[in-house]
Amino acid sequence: MRKLLVIGIGAGNPDHMTVQAIDALNRADVLFIPDKGAVKNDLADLRRQICDRFVTNRHSRRVEFDVPVRAEPAPSYRPTVDDWHEAIAAIYEGLIRDEIAGDGCGAFLIWGDPSLYDSALRILERVRLRDNVTFELEVIPGITAIQALAASHKMALNRIGDSILVTTGRRLTQEGLADNAGSTVVMLDGKCAFNTLADKNLIIHWGAYLGTADEIIISGRLGDVGAEIEKTREESRLRKGWIMDTYLLRKPE
């Protein structure tokens, strides 16, 4: 039976690769490299650099594939994502069927950790349910942007006895900060949702391109640094053509 490895490769720094992840790369016959177009070519390049640095299996090969662009969110967010995932599932199915031998092994390289705000595992479950190709799945964890954020700001994610909530920019805008969350980590925020919060005394720890040579971090009282973060974020996005960032919010001690 075909074997599929879903490998967490960290937040962007090749040094985030674990020994387990490196071993997994070298077990694979085929390494799948997604291409999200010229604007996000840096992301494919980083995957190539990781393979160049760590892959010693001379018999492995790389297969690059185009990732379809997600449609602009409709009033109902979920159907847009479902349609996008269905299109990617069709691509995954073709890659597994055509590029991996019946007893071979392929690997998908996933930013951060496959279990946290990444859809590869859900998409592969769609492929499995189609029942056109069979495979065995193995998941290798990786360092997340949340861990990289905490390390770059030299802070603990939690306060003593407090909880941590991990959420998205969309939900932060809709729901605000949860009363019972000591610290709130926000991911997938393309619109600086922290600006919608009324409490400007919150402390924010923000970071973009975490762990890479382009890393930017800003922290302070939301009322003091919120505008700076928004300006820095937009300038960086325009300069590079893309941005990946996350941040932590908490009330002052």
Tab-separated table of C-alpha atoms in Angstrom, residues 7 93 124 162 165 181 185 198:
chain	number	residue	atom	x	y	z
A	7	ILE	CA	5.593	16.474	7.655
A	93	GLU	CA	-5.697	12.270	-5.585
A	124	LEU	CA	-6.463	13.934	2.498
A	162	ASP	CA	-4.306	30.786	33.103
A	165	LEU	CA	-7.213	30.460	23.529
A	181	ALA	CA	-8.898	33.342	28.246
A	185	VAL	CA	-3.299	33.796	20.231
A	198	ALA	CA	-12.293	48.488	22.589
